Short mmCIF file of C-alpha atoms in Angstrom, two decimals:
data_model
loop_
_atom_site.label_atom_id
_atom_site.label_comp_id
_atom_site.label_asym_id
_atom_site.label_seq_id
_atom_site.Cartn_x
_atom_site.Cartn_y
_atom_site.Cartn_z
CA MET A 27 0.00 0.00 0.00
CA LYS A 28 2.79 2.41 0.89
CA ILE A 29 4.65 1.57 -2.35
CA LYS A 30 1.55 2.43 -4.41
CA GLN A 31 1.25 5.76 -2.59
CA ILE A 32 4.86 6.60 -3.45
CA ILE A 33 4.26 5.73 -7.12
CA ILE A 34 1.13 7.88 -7.29
CA ALA A 35 2.91 10.80 -5.59
CA GLY A 36 5.79 10.49 -8.04
CA THR A 37 3.39 10.49 -10.97
CA LEU A 38 1.68 13.62 -9.66
CA LEU A 39 5.07 15.37 -9.33
CA VAL A 40 5.98 14.58 -12.96
CA SER A 41 2.55 15.75 -14.13
CA VAL A 42 2.82 19.04 -12.20
CA THR A 43 6.35 19.62 -13.54
CA SER A 44 5.26 18.83 -17.09
CA PHE A 45 2.24 21.10 -16.76
CA ALA A 46 4.37 23.98 -15.41
CA GLN A 47 6.89 23.45 -18.17
CA LYS A 48 4.18 23.48 -20.87
CA ASN A 49 2.78 26.75 -19.47
CA GLU A 50 6.23 28.36 -19.46
CA LEU A 51 6.84 27.26 -23.05
CA LYS A 52 3.48 28.80 -23.99
CA ALA A 53 4.47 32.01 -22.20
CA LEU A 54 7.79 32.06 -24.08
CA LYS A 55 6.02 31.52 -27.36
CA LYS A 56 3.60 34.34 -26.59
CA ILE A 57 6.41 36.82 -25.89
CA TYR A 58 8.39 35.60 -28.89
CA ALA A 59 5.38 36.19 -31.18
CA LYS A 60 5.15 39.88 -30.24
CA GLU A 61 6.00 42.49 -32.88
CA GLU A 62 8.31 44.24 -30.39
CA ILE A 63 10.11 42.76 -27.39
CA LYS A 64 11.76 45.15 -24.97
CA GLY A 65 11.82 46.19 -21.32
CA ASP A 66 9.70 43.94 -19.08
CA ASP A 67 8.98 41.48 -21.91
CA LEU A 68 12.70 40.92 -22.50
CA ALA A 69 13.35 40.44 -18.77
CA GLN A 70 10.44 37.98 -18.54
CA TYR A 71 11.68 36.12 -21.63
CA LYS A 72 15.14 35.63 -20.03
CA LEU A 73 13.55 34.50 -16.75
CA LEU A 74 11.35 31.93 -18.52
CA ILE A 75 14.30 30.53 -20.50
CA ASN A 76 16.20 29.85 -17.28
CA LYS A 77 13.12 28.24 -15.69
CA VAL A 78 11.96 26.04 -18.58
CA GLU A 79 15.30 24.57 -19.72
CA PRO A 80 15.97 22.33 -16.67
CA LEU A 81 12.32 21.19 -16.63
CA ALA A 82 12.16 20.02 -20.26
CA VAL A 83 11.79 16.21 -20.43
CA GLU A 84 10.10 15.33 -23.73
CA GLU A 85 12.06 15.65 -27.00
CA GLY A 86 9.82 18.37 -28.43
CA ASP A 87 9.93 20.43 -25.26
CA LYS A 88 13.73 20.19 -25.15
CA VAL A 89 13.98 21.28 -28.79
CA TYR A 90 11.74 24.33 -28.33
CA ALA A 91 13.26 25.29 -24.99
CA ASN A 92 16.64 25.36 -26.74
CA PHE A 93 15.14 27.21 -29.72
CA TYR A 94 13.91 30.08 -27.54
CA LYS A 95 17.24 30.13 -25.71
CA CYS A 96 19.42 30.24 -28.83
CA MET A 97 17.23 33.02 -30.29
CA LEU A 98 17.94 35.32 -27.32
CA PRO A 99 20.82 37.22 -29.03
CA VAL A 100 18.56 37.83 -32.06
CA ILE A 101 15.74 39.11 -29.85
CA GLU A 102 18.16 41.31 -27.88
CA SER A 103 19.49 42.80 -31.09
CA LEU A 104 15.93 43.47 -32.29
CA SER A 105 15.14 45.25 -29.02
CA ILE A 106 17.85 47.88 -29.64
CA ASP A 107 16.67 51.46 -29.98
CA LYS A 108 16.72 52.00 -33.77
CA THR A 109 16.72 55.81 -33.34
CA MET A 110 20.37 55.66 -32.27
CA ALA A 111 23.18 56.51 -34.67
CA PRO A 112 24.22 53.59 -36.97
CA LEU A 113 27.58 53.22 -35.23
CA GLN A 114 25.88 53.05 -31.81
CA ILE A 115 23.45 50.41 -33.13
CA GLN A 116 26.39 48.39 -34.48
CA MET A 117 28.22 48.61 -31.14
CA ALA A 118 25.06 47.56 -29.28
CA ILE A 119 24.58 44.51 -31.54
CA LEU A 120 28.18 43.44 -30.90
CA LYS A 121 27.33 43.12 -27.20
CA PHE A 122 25.03 40.21 -28.05
CA LEU A 123 27.06 38.68 -30.87
CA ASN A 124 30.03 36.43 -30.20
CA PRO A 125 31.29 33.23 -31.86
CA LYS A 126 29.74 30.97 -29.19
CA ALA A 127 26.31 32.65 -29.39
CA ILE A 128 26.35 32.30 -33.19
CA SER A 129 27.42 28.65 -32.93
CA ASP A 130 24.61 27.99 -30.42
CA LEU A 131 22.18 29.77 -32.74
CA ALA A 132 23.16 27.55 -35.68
CA THR A 133 22.91 24.39 -33.57
CA GLY A 134 19.55 25.36 -32.04
CA LEU A 135 17.92 26.46 -35.30
CA ASN A 136 19.09 23.37 -37.19
CA ALA A 137 17.85 21.10 -34.38
CA THR A 138 14.43 22.76 -34.57
CA LEU A 139 14.30 22.49 -38.37
CA ASP A 140 15.26 18.80 -38.18
CA TYR A 141 12.61 18.11 -35.51
CA GLU A 142 9.85 19.86 -37.46
CA LYS A 143 10.84 18.02 -40.62
CA LYS A 144 10.65 14.73 -38.71
CA THR A 145 7.27 15.50 -37.14
CA GLY A 146 5.84 17.16 -40.23
CA LYS A 147 4.69 20.18 -38.16
CA LYS A 148 6.15 23.48 -39.40
CA ILE A 149 5.72 25.58 -36.29
CA GLN A 150 8.90 27.67 -36.52
CA THR A 151 10.39 26.56 -39.86
CA ASP A 152 9.29 29.60 -41.88
CA GLU A 153 10.32 31.95 -39.08
CA ILE A 154 13.75 30.30 -38.85
CA ASN A 155 14.34 30.54 -42.61
CA GLU A 156 13.39 34.22 -42.51
CA THR A 157 15.73 34.80 -39.53
CA ILE A 158 18.64 33.17 -41.38
CA LYS A 159 17.97 35.25 -44.50
CA SER A 160 17.67 38.49 -42.50
CA PHE A 161 20.65 38.05 -40.20
CA LYS A 162 23.11 36.35 -42.56
CA PRO A 163 24.52 39.65 -43.95
CA ASP A 164 25.14 40.95 -40.40
CA LEU A 165 26.84 37.71 -39.41
CA LEU A 166 29.06 37.84 -42.51
CA ASN A 167 30.02 41.44 -41.69
CA TYR A 168 30.88 40.33 -38.15
CA ALA A 169 33.08 37.49 -39.48
CA ASP A 170 34.79 39.94 -41.83
CA ALA A 171 35.40 42.39 -38.97
CA LEU A 172 36.97 39.63 -36.85
CA GLY A 173 39.25 38.72 -39.76
CA LYS A 174 40.36 42.34 -40.15
CA GLN A 175 41.20 42.37 -36.42
CA LYS A 176 43.35 39.26 -37.06
CA LYS A 177 41.02 37.19 -34.85
CA PHE A 178 41.26 34.40 -37.40
CA LYS A 179 40.09 31.49 -35.24
CA GLU A 180 37.00 33.40 -34.15
CA SER A 181 36.26 34.44 -37.73
CA ALA A 182 36.58 30.80 -38.85
CA ASP A 183 34.13 29.70 -36.14
CA VAL A 184 31.57 32.31 -37.17
CA LEU A 185 31.90 31.47 -40.88
CA TYR A 186 31.45 27.77 -40.12
CA SER A 187 28.30 28.57 -38.11
CA ILE A 188 26.97 30.63 -41.04
CA TYR A 189 27.65 27.66 -43.31
CA GLN A 190 25.73 25.43 -40.88
CA LEU A 191 22.79 27.83 -41.17
CA ASP A 192 22.90 27.85 -44.98
CA LYS A 193 24.72 24.87 -46.46
CA LYS A 194 23.92 25.94 -50.00
CA ASP A 195 26.54 28.67 -49.61
CA LYS A 196 29.63 26.42 -49.51
CA GLU A 197 31.98 29.35 -50.04
CA ASN A 198 31.61 30.24 -46.35
CA LEU A 199 32.98 26.81 -45.45
CA TYR A 200 35.94 27.42 -47.79
CA TYR A 201 36.72 30.76 -46.12
CA ALA A 202 36.24 29.19 -42.68
CA ALA A 203 38.94 26.66 -43.58
CA ASN A 204 41.27 29.43 -44.80
CA TYR A 205 40.78 31.50 -41.65
CA ALA A 206 41.35 28.40 -39.50
CA ILE A 207 44.71 27.96 -41.28
CA GLU A 208 45.53 31.62 -40.59
CA GLY A 209 44.64 31.10 -36.94
CA LYS A 210 46.79 27.92 -36.81
CA ASP A 211 43.71 25.89 -35.83
CA TYR A 212 44.79 23.00 -38.03
CA ASP A 213 42.39 20.42 -36.60
CA LYS A 214 39.36 22.52 -37.57
CA ALA A 215 40.91 23.49 -40.89
CA LEU A 216 41.37 19.81 -41.73
CA LEU A 217 37.76 19.10 -40.74
CA TYR A 218 36.49 21.92 -42.95
CA TYR A 219 38.68 20.99 -45.94
CA LYS A 220 37.58 17.36 -45.70
CA GLU A 221 33.94 18.49 -45.68
CA LEU A 222 34.61 20.66 -48.76
CA LYS A 223 36.08 17.62 -50.48
CA ALA A 224 33.12 15.45 -49.41
CA VAL A 225 30.57 17.90 -50.86
CA ASN A 226 32.70 18.19 -54.04
CA TYR A 227 33.20 21.95 -53.73
CA THR A 228 35.32 23.42 -56.55
CA GLY A 229 34.58 27.15 -56.32
CA GLU A 230 34.59 27.36 -60.10
CA GLY A 231 32.57 30.10 -61.68
CA THR A 232 32.62 33.34 -63.61
CA ASN A 233 33.33 36.89 -62.47
CA TYR A 234 31.28 39.45 -64.38
CA ILE A 235 33.33 42.63 -64.47
CA ALA A 236 32.76 46.19 -65.68
CA LYS A 237 34.50 49.49 -65.05
CA ASN A 238 32.68 52.06 -62.92
CA LYS A 239 32.78 55.34 -64.87
CA ALA A 240 32.62 57.45 -61.70
CA THR A 241 35.53 55.77 -59.89
CA ASN A 242 37.40 54.39 -62.94
CA ALA A 243 37.75 51.10 -61.00
CA ASP A 244 36.75 47.59 -62.02
CA GLU A 245 33.82 46.08 -60.13
CA SER A 246 32.74 42.42 -59.94
CA PHE A 247 29.13 41.23 -60.13
CA SER A 248 27.66 37.87 -59.23
CA THR A 249 25.44 37.71 -62.31
CA LYS A 250 25.76 38.73 -65.94
CA GLU A 251 22.33 40.34 -65.83
CA GLN A 252 23.26 42.58 -62.90
CA ARG A 253 26.38 43.80 -64.69
CA ASN A 254 24.66 44.27 -68.04
CA ASN A 255 21.89 46.34 -66.44
CA LEU A 256 24.47 48.85 -65.16
CA VAL A 257 26.22 48.91 -68.54
CA THR A 258 22.84 49.64 -70.18
CA LEU A 259 22.19 52.43 -67.64
CA GLY A 260 25.54 53.92 -68.62
CA THR A 261 27.17 53.88 -65.16
CA HIS A 262 29.63 51.15 -66.19
CA ILE A 263 31.69 50.40 -69.29
CA LEU A 264 34.05 47.77 -70.72
CA PRO A 265 32.16 44.62 -69.64
CA ARG A 266 34.23 41.43 -69.55
CA GLU A 267 34.27 38.02 -67.90
CA GLU A 268 36.92 36.13 -65.96
CA LYS A 269 36.81 32.43 -65.22
CA ILE A 270 37.33 31.46 -61.57
CA PRO A 271 39.55 28.35 -61.57
CA SER A 272 38.81 25.26 -59.48
CA LYS A 273 39.93 25.39 -55.84
CA LYS A 274 39.92 21.60 -55.60
CA PRO A 275 43.72 21.20 -56.07
CA GLU A 276 44.31 23.78 -53.32
CA ILE A 277 41.86 21.99 -50.97
CA VAL A 278 43.48 18.58 -51.54
CA ARG A 279 46.94 20.11 -51.18
CA ASN A 280 46.02 21.77 -47.86
CA ILE A 281 44.55 18.51 -46.55
CA ALA A 282 47.83 16.77 -47.39
CA LEU A 283 50.02 19.53 -45.90
CA ILE A 284 48.04 19.56 -42.63
CA LEU A 285 48.31 15.76 -42.44
CA ILE A 286 52.08 16.05 -42.91
CA GLN A 287 52.26 18.66 -40.13
CA GLN A 288 50.35 16.24 -37.91
CA GLY A 289 52.90 13.53 -38.72
CA LYS A 290 50.46 11.58 -40.92
CA THR A 291 52.72 11.45 -43.99
CA GLU A 292 51.34 8.24 -45.47
CA GLU A 293 47.76 9.51 -45.14
CA ALA A 294 48.87 12.72 -46.87
CA LYS A 295 50.43 10.80 -49.75
CA ALA A 296 47.25 8.75 -50.12
CA ALA A 297 45.13 11.94 -50.19
CA ILE A 298 47.15 13.53 -52.97
CA ALA A 299 47.45 10.28 -54.94
CA GLU A 300 43.66 9.95 -54.90
CA ALA A 301 43.29 13.47 -56.23
CA ARG A 302 45.82 12.86 -58.99
CA LYS A 303 43.86 9.85 -60.23
CA GLU A 304 41.01 12.24 -61.02
CA ASN A 305 43.28 14.94 -62.48
CA PRO A 306 46.57 13.33 -63.61
CA ASP A 307 47.65 16.34 -65.68
CA ASP A 308 46.91 19.00 -63.08
CA VAL A 309 50.24 20.80 -62.55
CA ASN A 310 49.06 22.23 -59.20
CA LEU A 311 48.41 18.72 -57.88
CA ILE A 312 51.79 17.48 -59.17
CA THR A 313 53.59 20.30 -57.37
CA SER A 314 51.49 19.66 -54.26
CA GLU A 315 52.61 16.03 -54.27
CA ALA A 316 56.17 17.24 -54.77
CA ASP A 317 55.80 19.47 -51.68
CA ILE A 318 54.84 16.42 -49.62
CA TYR A 319 58.00 14.57 -50.64
CA LEU A 320 60.10 17.69 -50.04
CA LYS A 321 58.71 18.06 -46.51
CA SER A 322 59.42 14.38 -45.84
CA ASN A 323 62.98 14.91 -47.19
CA ASP A 324 62.55 12.54 -50.15
CA ILE A 325 64.51 14.74 -52.57
CA SER A 326 64.68 12.27 -55.47
CA SER A 327 60.86 11.88 -55.52
CA TYR A 328 60.49 15.65 -55.22
CA GLN A 329 62.75 16.29 -58.20
CA ARG A 330 61.05 13.56 -60.25
CA LEU A 331 57.66 15.19 -59.71
CA ILE A 332 58.93 18.73 -60.36
CA ASN A 333 60.46 17.51 -63.62
CA GLU A 334 57.11 15.91 -64.47
CA ALA A 335 55.43 19.26 -63.84
CA LEU A 336 58.09 21.02 -65.91
CA ALA A 337 57.45 18.65 -68.82
CA LYS A 338 53.85 19.90 -68.80
CA ASN A 339 54.79 23.53 -68.17
CA PRO A 340 58.42 24.00 -69.30
CA ASN A 341 58.56 27.78 -68.84
CA ASP A 342 57.38 27.91 -65.22
CA ALA A 343 60.15 29.97 -63.58
CA ASP A 344 59.03 29.10 -60.05
CA LEU A 345 59.23 25.35 -60.72
CA ILE A 346 62.70 25.66 -62.26
CA PHE A 347 63.86 27.87 -59.36
CA ASN A 348 62.61 25.32 -56.81
CA LEU A 349 64.57 22.60 -58.60
CA GLY A 350 67.65 24.79 -58.25
CA VAL A 351 67.05 25.23 -54.51
CA THR A 352 66.58 21.52 -53.83
CA SER A 353 69.60 20.61 -56.00
CA ALA A 354 71.73 23.08 -54.04
CA ASN A 355 70.44 21.74 -50.71
CA ALA A 356 71.28 18.22 -51.87
CA GLY A 357 74.84 19.34 -52.66
CA LYS A 358 74.37 19.06 -56.46
CA LEU A 359 75.81 22.50 -57.17
CA ASP A 360 76.40 22.09 -60.92
CA GLU A 361 72.79 21.00 -61.35
CA ALA A 362 71.58 23.92 -59.22
CA GLU A 363 73.58 26.39 -61.31
CA LYS A 364 72.05 24.97 -64.48
CA TYR A 365 68.51 25.50 -63.09
CA TYR A 366 69.20 29.05 -61.87
CA ARG A 367 70.59 30.03 -65.27
CA LYS A 368 67.53 28.51 -66.92
CA VAL A 369 65.28 30.62 -64.65
CA ILE A 370 67.08 33.75 -65.88
CA ASP A 371 66.61 32.63 -69.48
CA VAL A 372 62.89 32.16 -68.91
CA LYS A 373 62.33 35.25 -66.72
CA SER A 374 65.15 37.77 -66.84
CA ASP A 375 63.87 39.83 -63.86
CA TYR A 376 63.72 36.88 -61.41
CA ILE A 377 65.86 38.53 -58.72
CA ASN A 378 66.19 35.50 -56.43
CA ALA A 379 67.76 33.49 -59.25
CA TYR A 380 70.57 36.08 -59.51
CA LEU A 381 71.03 36.12 -55.72
CA ASN A 382 71.10 32.33 -55.43
CA LEU A 383 73.44 32.01 -58.39
CA ALA A 384 75.87 34.49 -56.81
CA ASP A 385 75.62 32.61 -53.48
CA LEU A 386 76.25 29.32 -55.29
CA ILE A 387 79.35 30.70 -57.02
CA LEU A 388 80.72 32.01 -53.70
CA LYS A 389 80.14 28.75 -51.79
CA PRO A 390 83.75 27.49 -52.29
CA ASP A 391 85.01 30.72 -50.71
CA ALA A 392 84.37 29.40 -47.19
CA LYS A 393 86.76 26.54 -47.81
CA LEU A 394 89.40 28.88 -49.28
CA VAL A 395 89.16 31.14 -46.22
CA GLU A 396 89.53 28.11 -43.98
CA GLN A 397 92.73 27.13 -45.83
CA ILE A 398 94.09 30.69 -45.63
CA ASN A 399 93.51 30.81 -41.87
CA LYS A 400 95.71 27.72 -41.44
CA LEU A 401 98.69 29.32 -43.22
CA THR A 402 101.78 30.56 -41.41
CA ASN A 403 104.25 33.31 -42.32
CA SER A 404 106.68 30.87 -43.94
CA PRO A 405 107.82 31.61 -47.57
CA LYS A 406 106.03 28.45 -48.77
CA ASP A 407 102.73 29.47 -47.10
CA SER A 408 103.07 33.03 -48.42
CA LYS A 409 103.14 31.67 -51.97
CA GLN A 410 100.15 29.49 -51.18
CA PHE A 411 98.35 32.57 -49.82
CA ASP A 412 98.85 34.35 -53.16
CA VAL A 413 97.46 31.33 -55.03
CA LEU A 414 94.38 31.14 -52.78
CA LYS A 415 93.84 34.90 -53.02
CA VAL A 416 93.75 34.65 -56.83
CA GLU A 417 91.21 31.81 -56.55
CA ARG A 418 89.03 33.97 -54.34
CA GLN A 419 89.26 36.90 -56.75
CA LYS A 420 88.08 34.64 -59.58
CA LEU A 421 85.03 33.60 -57.51
CA PHE A 422 84.13 37.18 -56.58
CA ASN A 423 84.57 38.42 -60.16
CA LYS A 424 82.34 35.60 -61.41
CA ALA A 425 79.61 36.39 -58.83
CA LEU A 426 79.79 40.17 -59.28
CA PRO A 427 77.65 40.51 -62.48
CA PHE A 428 74.77 38.57 -60.90
CA LEU A 429 74.76 40.75 -57.77
CA GLU A 430 74.95 43.91 -59.86
CA LYS A 431 72.01 42.73 -61.94
CA ALA A 432 70.04 41.98 -58.78
CA HIS A 433 70.83 45.48 -57.52
CA GLN A 434 69.74 46.95 -60.85
CA LEU A 435 66.41 45.08 -60.55
CA ASP A 436 65.86 46.11 -56.93
CA PRO A 437 68.05 49.08 -55.91
CA LYS A 438 66.47 49.34 -52.44
CA ASN A 439 67.05 45.70 -51.46
CA ASP A 440 69.32 45.86 -48.37
CA VAL A 441 70.40 42.20 -48.66
CA VAL A 442 71.58 42.77 -52.24
CA LYS A 443 73.38 45.99 -51.28
CA SER A 444 75.11 44.32 -48.33
CA ASN A 445 76.35 41.40 -50.47
CA LEU A 446 77.45 43.73 -53.23
CA LYS A 447 79.33 45.92 -50.77
CA SER A 448 81.24 42.85 -49.48
CA VAL A 449 82.24 41.85 -53.00
CA TYR A 450 83.30 45.40 -53.91
CA GLY A 451 85.30 45.53 -50.69
CA PHE A 452 87.23 42.33 -51.41
CA LEU A 453 87.91 43.40 -55.00
CA GLU A 454 89.05 46.82 -53.69
CA MET A 455 86.54 48.67 -55.86
CA THR A 456 86.40 51.76 -53.62
CA ASP A 457 84.60 53.98 -56.16
CA LYS A 458 81.82 51.42 -56.45
CA ILE A 459 81.46 51.28 -52.65
CA LYS A 460 81.20 55.09 -52.47
CA ALA A 461 78.55 55.12 -55.18
CA LEU A 462 76.60 52.43 -53.36
CA LYS A 463 76.73 54.32 -50.09
CA ALA A 464 75.62 57.51 -51.83
CA GLU A 465 72.39 55.96 -53.13
#
């Protein structure tokens, strides 16, 4: 008999709690439905959120309790006095917006949409879609502002939340990944890049461009019609189109590079190999694979892949230059010199090729100096000193034209000027030193 009484009492307690909870949800809904929410209504709304959340037991009640909670920043922003100056309004909105609140908003709204889709009852669906459409521009502006403040991780979080709210706009996921890289949040960047790969995002498209007659600057438009309308109105001239290349090679490359940084070299190689099966002739993917082997210190594989890329694009100065660098690092100086000279043939103003070629020519000088330092004042060593000095002069004279060319290309480059001054000094070219100092 006592046991039955306990059971009945327990049932009454649950019923009372459920009833109270239902009433509070109704009260929340009533306030939420008002055209304007401010003052006492806002205070009551916050109080009800805190009361109803711990009481929610059923799935639907939990979903809607969370919905009203996650919408609080939106409601607070709507309650701002719109007669204030625009800057004041913006500052007031920022009090309610932060990456966590936006993340909670995305999670709460999506959970509500999923629940209403499952139950077939569109109670808040239309309202949610309207909220996303209305607030998306403000959220994008907020993400942009965070990026400009170099708060890259926070900007990435906000952009990812915006993507969660509108998955049709995959570009926000791409920029979230890029900002995560900037913020050195490699785990999230990898997650975002993998999702981009899974949804087959390429970013390909067309930029519709025309020159603004008033500013004389080019402007981009998302649609041809939008651009053509302005050209017809006469505000813009010189319409043209630019193809936006696929970002897929960059995405795959970044996945591989992050995996390498995490010590997952084999997984990185597998990722790039998979991408190359789809696009075997893509030079960007070939060079990305080469980067993987370079970072894992497999120089022979790196050079093989760079040469493969060069066969497809023989006049790519950057590729040839990189071959020179890796050949030099591997101690293959003759090979490196050949590549640097080829760079100059292909692109005569490639300043780093001149600098590296001069450095390559002067490499034996360290050994000559070491030999000179071991000499004594004996007649035999004095003769040897003269021989070594002549050898050094030959090296400096051979390197001089490349440094002078580099200086000609970039007269304000301090590294070039410093190296040139050292060479002039050894060759006792005092007039040249004076002229260099006078610049």
